[in-house]
Amino acid sequence: MKKALIFKISFILLIILVLGTAFFVFENKNPALPNDNSSERCEQKDLPYLDSNLSTQDRVNDLMGRMTDWEKIGQMILIEKNSIHDINDITRYNLGALLSGGGAGPKQDTPLAWLQMINNFQSAAQKTCLKIPLLYGIDAIHGAGNVIGATIFPHFIGLGATRDPDLVRRVAEATAEEIAATGIYWNYAPNLDVAKDIRWGKTYETFGSDTENVAQLGLAYLEGTQNSSNGYLKVLANPKHFIGGGSMEYGTSRNKYFKIEEGNINIDEETLRQVHLVPFKEAVDGGARAIMVGTATWRGKMNSSNHYLLTDVLKKELGFSGFIVSDWYGVYEVAPSKYESLVLAINAGVDMVMSPFEYKDFMSNMQKALFRGDITKERIDDAVRRILTVKFETGLFDRPQAEPEGLSVIGSDEHRDLAREAVRKSQVLLKNTNSALPLSVSLDKIIVAGAAANNLGRQAGGWTTEWQGIDGNYGISGTTILEAIKNAVSKNTEVQFNEKGNFSVGNNLADVGIVVVGEKPYAEGWGDNPNPKLSPEDLSAIEKTKAKSKKIIVVIISGRPLDISSYSENWDGIVASWLPGSEGEGITDVLFGLYPFTGTLPVSWNISSN
Ligand code: BGC
Ligand code: BGC
């Protein structure tokens, strides 16, 4: 009796164990998809999709018909280049896209080394069976900021102040030329966020708070990037971050180090549409082919898993037929496990995943999802079709690799002149008591102070050379504001510089003191700031310089309005210079009256306390 019971229990336990193991094996089984590299398949010549005379649609159809599921999945991943430890993995995993994150360049950061690095990556892709080229992306959000020697244009907030679509179009085109010279044909710009809270560290990446201005300049930037005479996109633009990031609430970030970035949006749908959707609609109508979905959460749901926003609104309602790429690791924060996150995001409408670190996990999770039917073959085909269509449109299959001869456009005189034009048109005159400005070029004595007066890193801001920017005169070639002042004045004018404002001028006050102050470089997340303002050192430099000069001009280098309301009364002239970039002479062009001030505020800035 007892024995029989033990036997029964053991039997039941055994069944449970067997079933459990079977379930576990099924759950975790990754059917190794065949990566068919047979010579019969891979050595075929004259394949239709490689024929540039065929239509894009025919080429895509032909190529899709030849691809294995494994190859298709490889097209859906975007990896940061520093995560590729073995270049053969590009071939092995059929990786479709790479990016350089902020500051991620070749060991020796020269334009030639960039070109060689990209060409090497492309050569690895050429070793795959179907030879699908890589799409290589970069944040050239104010010029090719990662490449030492590039022209650094004003950040978007400054371009927002110009309200000049023609200028913005030319800036985008010059930027596209500088990255294309190194073999990069995908720029993660324009930023179409509408910044509603200047405490957000990404404020300077935007054209400001006015939806119409953002939409107009965003469209101009998109056109300038993509327009090309040879029938292909010059460079693929990438409007971002879909959608509503500019309305994330302070203090809601998922990231313990940040305040706003990766936070929650609480506005209703009507406001979301009126304020934030308009620029994306314009961009889609204007030819956007890739759009990045941001890492914000709208009313409890992360944008990257929101089927309604991505598929119903963006793809169906707006008719977006390009591909949706997710933002840095954004997809994986959707659900507790990577697998579930991926399934939710891809089914919501994400076509390409900026992983950005891991491709092995991605490949196996996607295989598993396909095998289990959690992601359908149709969804994968749709995503890959979108991505390949854009790859053909950029001419990637037909372009020869970039050549060193083309590198001379990087930092060319023509581009620097354009940047200087953009700088002068972006300057906003905030205050000008008794016509303190413009200054005469033949004054006897000018004293210059402030931590940003002779500092290209501060002029350029974040996303220059390093992700969070740099502080000092290295890694960027350009003209500081101090140098620009010296270049602008007559040879009889004495220009004295002391960063802290320690001048010994005796009894003769200087004709003018110019103090250049503002924010230290920062980028997203780390730049979230409860109260953007001037530092005590800045204020002290201003006070000391003021005491030694007949009038005082304060030039503010910043990514957003700073609270100067308690002091501004004491200053004669105040200029909002934003983050002008490499060409400091654009500032002296207006300080010394070679050109008038024409910039207007892209976000509101109340400078006085009354
Ligand atoms: C930013 C994007 C950027 C991406 C790649 C993200 O953290 O939000 O704007 O394009 O990184 O660098
Ligand atoms: C990368 C950036 C990226 C950021 C996101 C950085 O390490 O360089 O490109 O936007 O991480 O957190």
XYZ file of C-alpha atoms and ligand atoms in Angstrom:
634
model
C 0.000 0.000 0.000
C 2.650 2.453 1.105
C 4.956 1.313 -1.684
C 2.192 1.779 -4.232
C 1.635 5.345 -3.035
C 5.335 6.177 -3.224
C 5.406 4.670 -6.673
C 2.407 6.762 -7.750
C 3.891 10.001 -6.385
C 7.249 9.280 -7.986
C 5.519 8.587 -11.267
C 3.621 11.864 -11.127
C 6.811 13.742 -10.216
C 8.587 12.114 -13.101
C 5.858 13.166 -15.509
C 6.015 16.723 -14.175
C 9.786 16.707 -14.602
C 9.595 15.392 -18.145
C 6.887 17.842 -19.149
C 8.686 20.685 -17.396
C 11.940 19.916 -19.155
C 10.175 19.603 -22.479
C 8.492 22.961 -21.897
C 11.774 24.545 -20.841
C 13.543 23.197 -23.891
C 10.764 24.421 -26.149
C 10.686 27.796 -24.464
C 14.380 28.313 -24.901
C 14.976 26.574 -28.102
C 16.636 28.735 -30.657
C 16.233 26.968 -33.879
C 19.494 27.781 -35.547
C 18.378 29.437 -38.718
C 20.425 28.274 -41.625
C 22.998 30.802 -42.690
C 23.260 29.354 -46.120
C 26.665 30.271 -47.461
C 26.788 27.625 -50.160
C 28.806 28.580 -53.183
C 25.817 27.906 -55.364
C 23.994 30.676 -53.596
C 26.801 33.101 -52.892
C 28.802 33.080 -56.083
C 26.035 33.967 -58.471
C 26.816 36.801 -60.854
C 24.690 39.536 -62.422
C 21.978 39.433 -59.814
C 19.060 41.728 -60.631
C 19.135 43.615 -57.303
C 22.677 44.748 -58.060
C 21.536 46.342 -61.304
C 21.114 50.082 -60.779
C 18.932 50.354 -63.873
C 16.093 48.509 -62.206
C 13.541 50.317 -60.068
C 14.034 50.332 -56.309
C 10.933 48.210 -55.896
C 12.169 45.547 -58.315
C 15.541 45.490 -56.639
C 13.996 45.109 -53.189
C 11.688 42.341 -54.377
C 14.522 40.451 -55.973
C 16.771 40.792 -52.938
C 14.045 39.880 -50.431
C 13.345 36.739 -52.424
C 16.926 35.616 -51.973
C 17.277 36.273 -48.241
C 17.179 33.729 -45.451
C 15.396 34.619 -42.211
C 18.792 34.890 -40.544
C 19.909 37.460 -43.093
C 16.691 39.401 -42.698
C 17.055 39.595 -38.933
C 20.596 40.921 -39.367
C 19.185 43.890 -41.274
C 17.102 44.885 -38.262
C 19.922 45.591 -35.871
C 21.975 48.741 -35.308
C 25.175 48.293 -33.311
C 27.534 50.885 -31.831
C 30.835 50.371 -33.575
C 32.835 50.037 -30.354
C 30.786 46.932 -29.538
C 32.199 45.109 -32.548
C 35.204 43.350 -31.066
C 35.777 41.124 -34.045
C 35.183 42.732 -37.419
C 34.348 39.302 -38.875
C 31.165 39.382 -36.798
C 29.779 41.851 -39.330
C 30.062 39.087 -41.904
C 29.160 36.248 -39.559
C 25.961 37.838 -38.274
C 25.071 39.701 -41.469
C 24.841 42.922 -39.461
C 22.930 45.593 -41.350
C 23.820 48.840 -39.615
C 26.440 50.444 -37.385
C 26.746 53.788 -35.672
C 29.358 55.894 -34.002
C 28.051 57.044 -30.633
C 29.062 60.455 -29.292
C 32.857 60.655 -29.429
C 33.281 57.200 -30.970
C 35.812 57.633 -33.719
C 38.886 55.799 -34.921
C 41.847 55.594 -32.523
C 43.571 58.435 -34.252
C 40.835 60.930 -34.992
C 41.648 62.231 -38.472
C 39.312 62.462 -41.462
C 41.440 59.875 -43.291
C 41.247 57.446 -40.380
C 37.456 57.880 -40.344
C 37.277 57.075 -44.024
C 39.450 54.003 -43.621
C 37.443 52.804 -40.643
C 34.120 53.059 -42.498
C 35.564 51.463 -45.611
C 36.860 48.552 -43.530
C 33.441 47.987 -42.029
C 31.900 48.092 -45.498
C 34.458 45.592 -46.776
C 33.372 43.187 -44.041
C 29.755 43.568 -45.192
C 30.874 42.901 -48.761
C 32.100 39.506 -47.631
C 28.565 38.350 -46.806
C 26.750 36.157 -49.248
C 24.386 38.839 -50.532
C 26.803 41.760 -50.111
C 24.264 44.102 -48.578
C 26.074 47.302 -47.614
C 25.965 48.636 -44.066
C 24.040 51.740 -43.224
C 26.430 53.721 -41.015
C 24.975 56.464 -38.839
C 26.277 59.351 -36.776
C 25.038 62.301 -34.747
C 26.304 65.119 -36.953
C 23.822 67.384 -35.219
C 25.885 70.560 -35.591
C 28.352 69.538 -38.230
C 30.468 66.423 -38.222
C 31.188 67.073 -34.552
C 32.927 63.758 -33.971
C 35.524 64.372 -36.651
C 38.465 66.508 -35.642
C 38.927 69.250 -38.227
C 35.248 69.449 -39.196
C 33.276 72.674 -39.386
C 31.228 73.038 -36.219
C 27.992 74.892 -36.894
C 25.796 76.476 -34.221
C 23.673 73.973 -32.346
C 20.031 73.872 -33.434
C 18.885 76.276 -30.733
C 20.998 78.947 -32.462
C 19.683 77.992 -35.894
C 16.212 78.278 -34.355
C 17.009 81.919 -33.572
C 17.762 82.635 -37.239
C 14.303 81.517 -38.391
C 15.936 81.196 -41.780
C 15.037 77.994 -43.666
C 17.336 78.768 -46.569
C 20.321 79.092 -44.230
C 19.374 75.910 -42.375
C 19.084 74.045 -45.678
C 22.623 75.103 -46.617
C 23.999 74.159 -43.190
C 22.418 70.705 -43.487
C 23.856 70.253 -46.946
C 27.366 71.236 -45.893
C 27.139 68.869 -42.929
C 25.954 66.065 -45.183
C 28.918 66.716 -47.465
C 31.368 66.551 -44.572
C 30.105 63.199 -43.302
C 29.644 61.730 -46.778
C 33.304 62.491 -47.454
C 34.197 59.860 -44.854
C 31.677 57.363 -46.253
C 28.833 58.073 -43.797
C 25.407 58.555 -45.360
C 23.086 58.691 -42.371
C 22.769 61.647 -40.006
C 20.685 61.427 -36.811
C 19.205 64.842 -37.475
C 17.123 66.968 -37.604
C 15.904 66.982 -34.058
C 12.198 67.830 -34.230
C 11.564 67.957 -30.504
C 9.662 71.033 -29.395
C 11.325 72.069 -26.139
C 8.782 73.103 -23.551
C 11.035 72.991 -20.498
C 14.437 74.609 -20.766
C 15.720 72.606 -17.801
C 15.942 69.693 -20.248
C 19.534 68.940 -21.287
C 18.454 68.387 -24.873
C 16.992 71.895 -25.234
C 19.915 73.057 -27.379
C 19.465 70.125 -29.732
C 16.089 71.608 -30.693
C 15.059 74.576 -32.809
C 13.202 75.858 -29.756
C 9.711 75.905 -28.348
C 7.705 77.153 -31.302
C 6.108 74.282 -33.207
C 5.869 76.178 -36.479
C 9.513 77.241 -36.380
C 10.613 73.700 -35.528
C 8.514 72.302 -38.363
C 9.797 74.785 -40.931
C 13.461 74.578 -40.044
C 13.238 70.825 -39.559
C 11.891 70.421 -43.059
C 14.621 72.666 -44.441
C 17.261 70.612 -42.647
C 15.797 67.371 -43.951
C 15.769 68.673 -47.511
C 19.280 70.052 -47.265
C 20.553 66.695 -46.036
C 18.791 64.540 -48.569
C 18.641 66.591 -51.757
C 21.049 65.461 -54.330
C 21.403 65.800 -58.023
C 22.356 62.204 -58.810
C 18.971 60.675 -58.071
C 20.003 59.142 -54.749
C 19.613 60.701 -51.334
C 22.727 62.714 -50.675
C 22.638 61.574 -47.079
C 19.748 60.006 -45.217
C 18.260 62.420 -42.672
C 16.739 61.049 -39.490
C 14.107 63.165 -37.756
C 13.938 62.397 -34.026
C 12.762 61.764 -31.312
C 9.256 60.576 -32.024
C 7.391 61.938 -30.051
C 6.734 64.475 -27.313
C 10.136 64.446 -25.573
C 10.024 68.222 -25.222
C 7.089 67.832 -22.837
C 8.611 65.271 -20.481
C 8.029 66.270 -16.881
C 10.792 67.310 -14.556
C 11.601 64.654 -11.976
C 10.082 61.729 -13.866
C 13.220 60.222 -15.410
C 13.612 56.435 -15.189
C 17.324 56.998 -14.872
C 18.456 57.844 -11.363
C 21.137 60.208 -12.644
C 18.778 62.253 -14.817
C 15.826 64.514 -14.125
C 13.929 64.794 -17.403
C 15.593 62.620 -20.054
C 13.850 59.221 -20.290
C 10.905 60.696 -18.427
C 7.127 60.829 -18.651
C 4.893 62.910 -20.866
C 1.493 63.612 -19.425
C -0.203 65.801 -22.012
C -3.416 64.759 -23.743
C -3.513 63.519 -27.291
C -4.779 66.750 -28.756
C -1.846 68.683 -27.306
C 0.578 65.961 -28.345
C -0.683 66.303 -31.886
C -0.806 70.103 -31.969
C 2.545 70.715 -30.350
C 4.670 67.711 -31.258
C 3.207 65.854 -34.230
C 3.152 68.768 -36.667
C 6.943 68.809 -37.362
C 6.907 65.051 -37.990
C 3.982 65.364 -40.357
C 5.867 68.027 -42.318
C 8.956 65.829 -42.362
C 7.068 62.778 -43.598
C 5.407 64.837 -46.316
C 8.805 66.301 -47.139
C 10.464 62.934 -47.718
C 11.630 61.592 -44.331
C 12.783 57.988 -44.801
C 14.036 57.138 -41.315
C 12.590 58.315 -38.010
C 13.971 57.664 -34.537
C 11.552 56.861 -31.759
C 12.606 58.373 -28.451
C 12.861 56.873 -24.991
C 10.050 58.873 -23.405
C 6.917 57.377 -21.894
C 3.546 58.831 -22.824
C 0.860 58.244 -20.242
C 2.320 55.012 -18.945
C 3.525 53.489 -22.180
C 7.012 53.841 -23.625
C 6.915 55.332 -27.092
C 9.025 52.486 -28.444
C 6.320 49.983 -27.546
C 3.347 52.119 -28.493
C 1.613 50.476 -31.439
C -0.889 53.276 -31.697
C 1.781 55.984 -32.078
C 4.204 54.065 -34.260
C 1.959 52.046 -36.492
C -1.473 53.673 -36.412
C -0.378 57.296 -36.355
C 3.095 57.443 -37.919
C 2.945 54.667 -40.472
C -0.748 54.552 -41.327
C -2.176 57.999 -40.682
C 0.863 60.016 -41.760
C 1.743 57.471 -44.421
C 5.370 57.071 -43.374
C 6.851 54.357 -45.577
C 10.463 54.577 -44.393
C 11.785 52.722 -41.348
C 11.511 53.418 -37.631
C 14.722 53.060 -35.671
C 14.734 52.924 -31.883
C 16.985 55.079 -29.726
C 19.978 53.988 -27.649
C 18.981 50.864 -25.678
C 15.453 52.288 -25.608
C 13.784 49.104 -26.754
C 15.114 47.030 -23.909
C 13.483 49.089 -21.211
C 9.989 48.323 -22.374
C 9.454 45.110 -20.371
C 11.368 43.183 -17.685
C 13.073 40.790 -20.103
C 14.952 41.579 -23.292
C 12.903 39.018 -25.144
C 9.559 40.484 -24.166
C 10.809 44.016 -24.809
C 11.912 43.122 -28.274
C 8.646 41.416 -29.116
C 6.624 44.399 -27.900
C 8.740 46.956 -29.718
C 8.939 45.160 -33.049
C 5.230 44.430 -32.977
C 4.534 48.054 -32.105
C 6.289 49.094 -35.307
C 10.025 49.485 -34.598
C 11.865 48.244 -37.694
C 15.477 48.640 -36.644
C 16.779 48.306 -33.111
C 19.617 50.518 -31.871
C 20.667 47.800 -29.515
C 23.368 49.292 -29.380
C 25.776 46.847 -27.696
C 24.614 43.289 -28.191
C 23.963 41.530 -31.459
C 24.250 37.875 -30.460
C 21.348 38.164 -28.008
C 19.348 40.078 -30.537
C 19.821 37.495 -33.242
C 18.845 34.634 -30.972
C 15.884 36.436 -29.397
C 14.550 37.312 -32.823
C 14.952 33.748 -34.025
C 13.110 32.534 -30.973
C 10.297 35.050 -31.502
C 9.933 34.017 -35.110
C 9.988 30.334 -34.229
C 7.343 30.778 -31.544
C 5.208 33.038 -33.665
C 5.543 35.956 -31.213
C 6.767 38.017 -34.141
C 5.389 37.043 -37.502
C 7.300 36.555 -40.684
C 5.145 39.278 -42.233
C 6.243 41.819 -39.616
C 9.896 40.953 -40.209
C 9.438 41.155 -43.966
C 7.756 44.523 -43.632
C 10.596 45.883 -41.498
C 13.332 44.548 -43.769
C 11.563 45.750 -46.885
C 11.441 49.270 -45.431
C 15.119 49.186 -44.478
C 16.308 47.803 -47.805
C 14.187 50.274 -49.757
C 15.962 53.107 -47.973
C 19.356 51.484 -48.489
C 18.692 51.430 -52.224
C 17.413 55.010 -52.163
C 20.614 56.252 -50.563
C 22.524 54.638 -53.417
C 24.475 52.508 -50.963
C 24.481 49.498 -53.269
C 25.833 51.534 -56.155
C 28.241 53.988 -54.571
C 31.909 53.176 -54.689
C 33.716 53.484 -51.352
C 34.687 56.994 -50.299
C 38.084 58.176 -51.570
C 40.662 60.313 -49.737
C 40.438 63.026 -52.432
C 36.941 63.894 -51.237
C 38.101 64.716 -47.710
C 39.031 68.303 -48.559
C 35.433 69.453 -47.974
C 35.880 68.778 -44.269
C 36.414 72.113 -42.575
C 36.741 73.866 -45.949
C 36.834 77.669 -46.146
C 33.464 77.644 -47.850
C 31.862 75.690 -45.012
C 33.518 77.844 -42.375
C 32.166 80.971 -44.099
C 28.720 79.428 -44.022
C 29.104 78.580 -40.341
C 30.166 82.175 -39.668
C 27.066 83.408 -41.466
C 24.935 81.053 -39.365
C 26.589 82.293 -36.176
C 26.006 85.966 -36.902
C 22.380 85.354 -37.880
C 21.784 83.417 -34.668
C 22.948 86.120 -32.255
C 20.131 87.634 -30.241
C 20.555 91.080 -28.721
C 18.863 90.767 -25.333
C 19.693 94.220 -24.037
C 21.325 97.319 -25.482
C 21.200 100.329 -23.170
C 22.186 103.612 -24.790
C 23.177 101.797 -27.961
C 26.115 100.160 -26.237
C 26.399 97.974 -29.313
C 27.706 97.903 -31.951
C 31.251 98.750 -30.938
C 33.684 100.747 -32.981
C 36.627 98.767 -34.351
C 38.985 101.596 -33.525
C 38.523 101.916 -29.776
C 41.715 102.514 -27.790
C 41.324 99.743 -25.298
C 39.140 96.661 -24.902
C 39.331 94.270 -21.973
C 38.047 90.747 -22.417
C 37.239 88.232 -19.674
C 35.205 85.137 -18.937
C 35.714 81.382 -19.034
C 34.158 81.057 -22.487
C 36.097 83.882 -24.151
C 38.985 81.734 -25.274
C 37.505 78.263 -25.222
C 36.420 76.400 -28.354
C 35.026 73.527 -26.312
C 32.549 75.825 -24.575
C 31.671 77.563 -27.822
C 30.846 74.228 -29.398
C 28.974 72.595 -26.493
C 28.023 68.930 -26.225
C 28.307 66.398 -29.046
C 31.644 67.838 -30.106
C 34.659 65.517 -30.110
C 33.136 63.827 -27.047
C 29.547 62.938 -26.281
C 29.358 65.480 -23.433
C 31.669 67.918 -25.228
C 35.068 69.174 -24.099
C 36.286 72.129 -22.083
C 39.277 73.861 -23.641
C 41.119 74.493 -26.853
C 41.855 71.048 -28.212
C 40.057 68.638 -30.519
C 38.267 71.399 -32.419
C 39.707 73.668 -35.065
C 38.217 77.110 -35.206
C 38.431 80.665 -33.933
C 37.702 81.594 -30.340
C 35.775 84.746 -29.540
C 38.914 86.341 -28.092
C 40.796 85.653 -31.315
C 37.858 86.962 -33.303
C 37.893 90.209 -31.290
C 41.606 90.625 -31.934
C 41.035 90.000 -35.645
C 38.182 92.486 -35.810
C 39.734 95.593 -34.254
C 42.117 98.123 -35.721
C 45.815 97.629 -35.251
C 45.897 100.509 -32.807
C 43.358 98.961 -30.478
C 44.768 97.322 -27.382
C 43.020 94.090 -26.406
C 43.775 92.748 -22.932
C 42.522 89.361 -21.786
C 42.178 87.959 -18.311
C 39.807 85.077 -17.823
C 38.884 86.017 -14.266
C 38.692 89.739 -14.915
C 41.841 90.709 -13.010
C 42.909 93.774 -14.963
C 45.296 96.508 -13.984
C 44.241 99.449 -16.110
C 45.305 102.207 -13.731
C 43.060 105.238 -13.827
C 42.167 104.859 -17.465
C 39.086 102.775 -17.756
C 38.898 100.553 -20.818
C 36.464 101.749 -23.483
C 34.574 98.526 -23.144
C 34.695 95.273 -21.203
C 33.460 92.174 -22.987
C 32.834 89.180 -20.750
C 32.036 85.843 -22.334
C 30.408 83.487 -19.850
C 27.870 80.684 -19.749
C 27.391 76.958 -19.490
C 30.037 74.288 -19.478
C 29.465 71.692 -22.199
C 26.966 68.922 -21.525
C 24.635 66.650 -23.414
C 21.443 64.731 -22.825
C 20.685 63.484 -19.339
C 23.679 65.007 -17.661
C 22.536 68.418 -18.846
C 19.181 68.268 -17.073
C 19.402 71.176 -14.663
C 16.867 72.496 -12.151
C 18.091 76.053 -12.482
C 20.344 77.006 -15.390
C 22.291 80.088 -14.320
C 25.698 81.759 -14.308
C 28.345 80.488 -11.901
C 29.783 82.663 -9.090
C 33.080 82.736 -11.067
C 31.262 84.100 -14.107
C 29.506 86.758 -12.059
C 32.735 87.746 -10.392
C 34.518 88.078 -13.761
C 31.697 90.330 -14.942
C 31.798 92.495 -11.815
C 35.565 92.909 -11.901
C 35.610 93.734 -15.592
C 32.749 96.166 -15.176
C 34.731 98.038 -12.524
C 37.547 98.602 -15.036
C 35.570 99.658 -18.096
C 33.268 102.401 -19.302
C 30.627 99.966 -20.430
C 30.097 96.274 -20.048
C 28.926 93.775 -22.623
C 28.008 90.267 -21.490
C 28.056 87.545 -24.128
C 26.303 84.372 -22.993
C 27.363 81.025 -24.417
C 24.637 78.597 -23.457
C 22.320 75.927 -24.700
C 19.294 77.664 -23.210
C 18.187 80.775 -21.338
C 20.034 81.323 -18.060
C 18.530 83.112 -15.114
C 20.251 86.504 -15.094
C 17.263 88.486 -13.867
C 18.934 89.722 -10.664
C 21.963 91.197 -12.411
C 21.045 92.163 -15.932
C 20.118 95.676 -14.868
C 23.798 96.438 -14.254
C 24.969 95.479 -17.699
C 24.865 97.688 -20.780
C 24.677 95.065 -23.474
C 23.675 91.410 -23.321
C 23.980 88.980 -26.204
C 22.579 85.449 -26.368
C 25.153 83.602 -28.454
C 23.809 80.057 -27.897
C 26.419 77.425 -28.773
C 27.950 78.992 -31.868
C 30.547 76.334 -32.724
C 33.901 76.791 -34.365
C 33.488 80.203 -35.987
C 33.806 82.879 -33.295
C 34.001 85.608 -35.928
C 30.267 85.314 -36.480
C 29.910 86.932 -33.053
C 32.305 89.793 -33.670
C 30.563 90.422 -37.008
C 27.591 91.715 -35.027
C 29.421 93.040 -31.953
C 31.380 95.404 -34.195
C 28.505 96.197 -36.504
C 29.689 94.583 -39.718
C 26.208 93.108 -39.776
C 23.088 93.959 -37.757
C 21.653 91.693 -35.090
C 18.777 89.764 -36.654
C 18.302 86.704 -34.411
C 15.117 86.399 -32.383
C 14.512 84.226 -29.336
C 13.603 80.599 -30.181
C 12.500 80.038 -26.563
C 11.323 82.654 -24.102
C 13.917 84.373 -21.941
C 12.942 86.897 -19.362
C 16.063 88.872 -18.493
C 14.834 91.310 -15.903
C 13.224 90.781 -12.524
C 10.442 93.311 -13.084
C 20.192 60.061 -28.286
C 19.974 60.205 -29.755
C 21.202 59.790 -30.507
C 21.621 58.401 -30.108
C 22.867 57.920 -30.791
C 20.758 58.726 -27.923
O 21.121 58.681 -26.590
O 18.971 60.254 -27.618
O 19.621 61.532 -30.046
O 20.954 59.863 -31.879
O 21.852 58.370 -28.723
O 23.995 58.556 -30.342
C 27.055 57.487 -26.501
C 26.007 58.394 -27.090
C 24.687 57.977 -26.636
C 24.660 57.861 -25.129
C 23.335 57.372 -24.629
C 26.937 57.453 -25.007
O 27.863 56.584 -24.447
O 28.316 57.916 -26.848
O 26.053 58.373 -28.483
O 23.740 58.871 -27.073
O 25.677 57.047 -24.632
O 23.327 57.134 -23.254
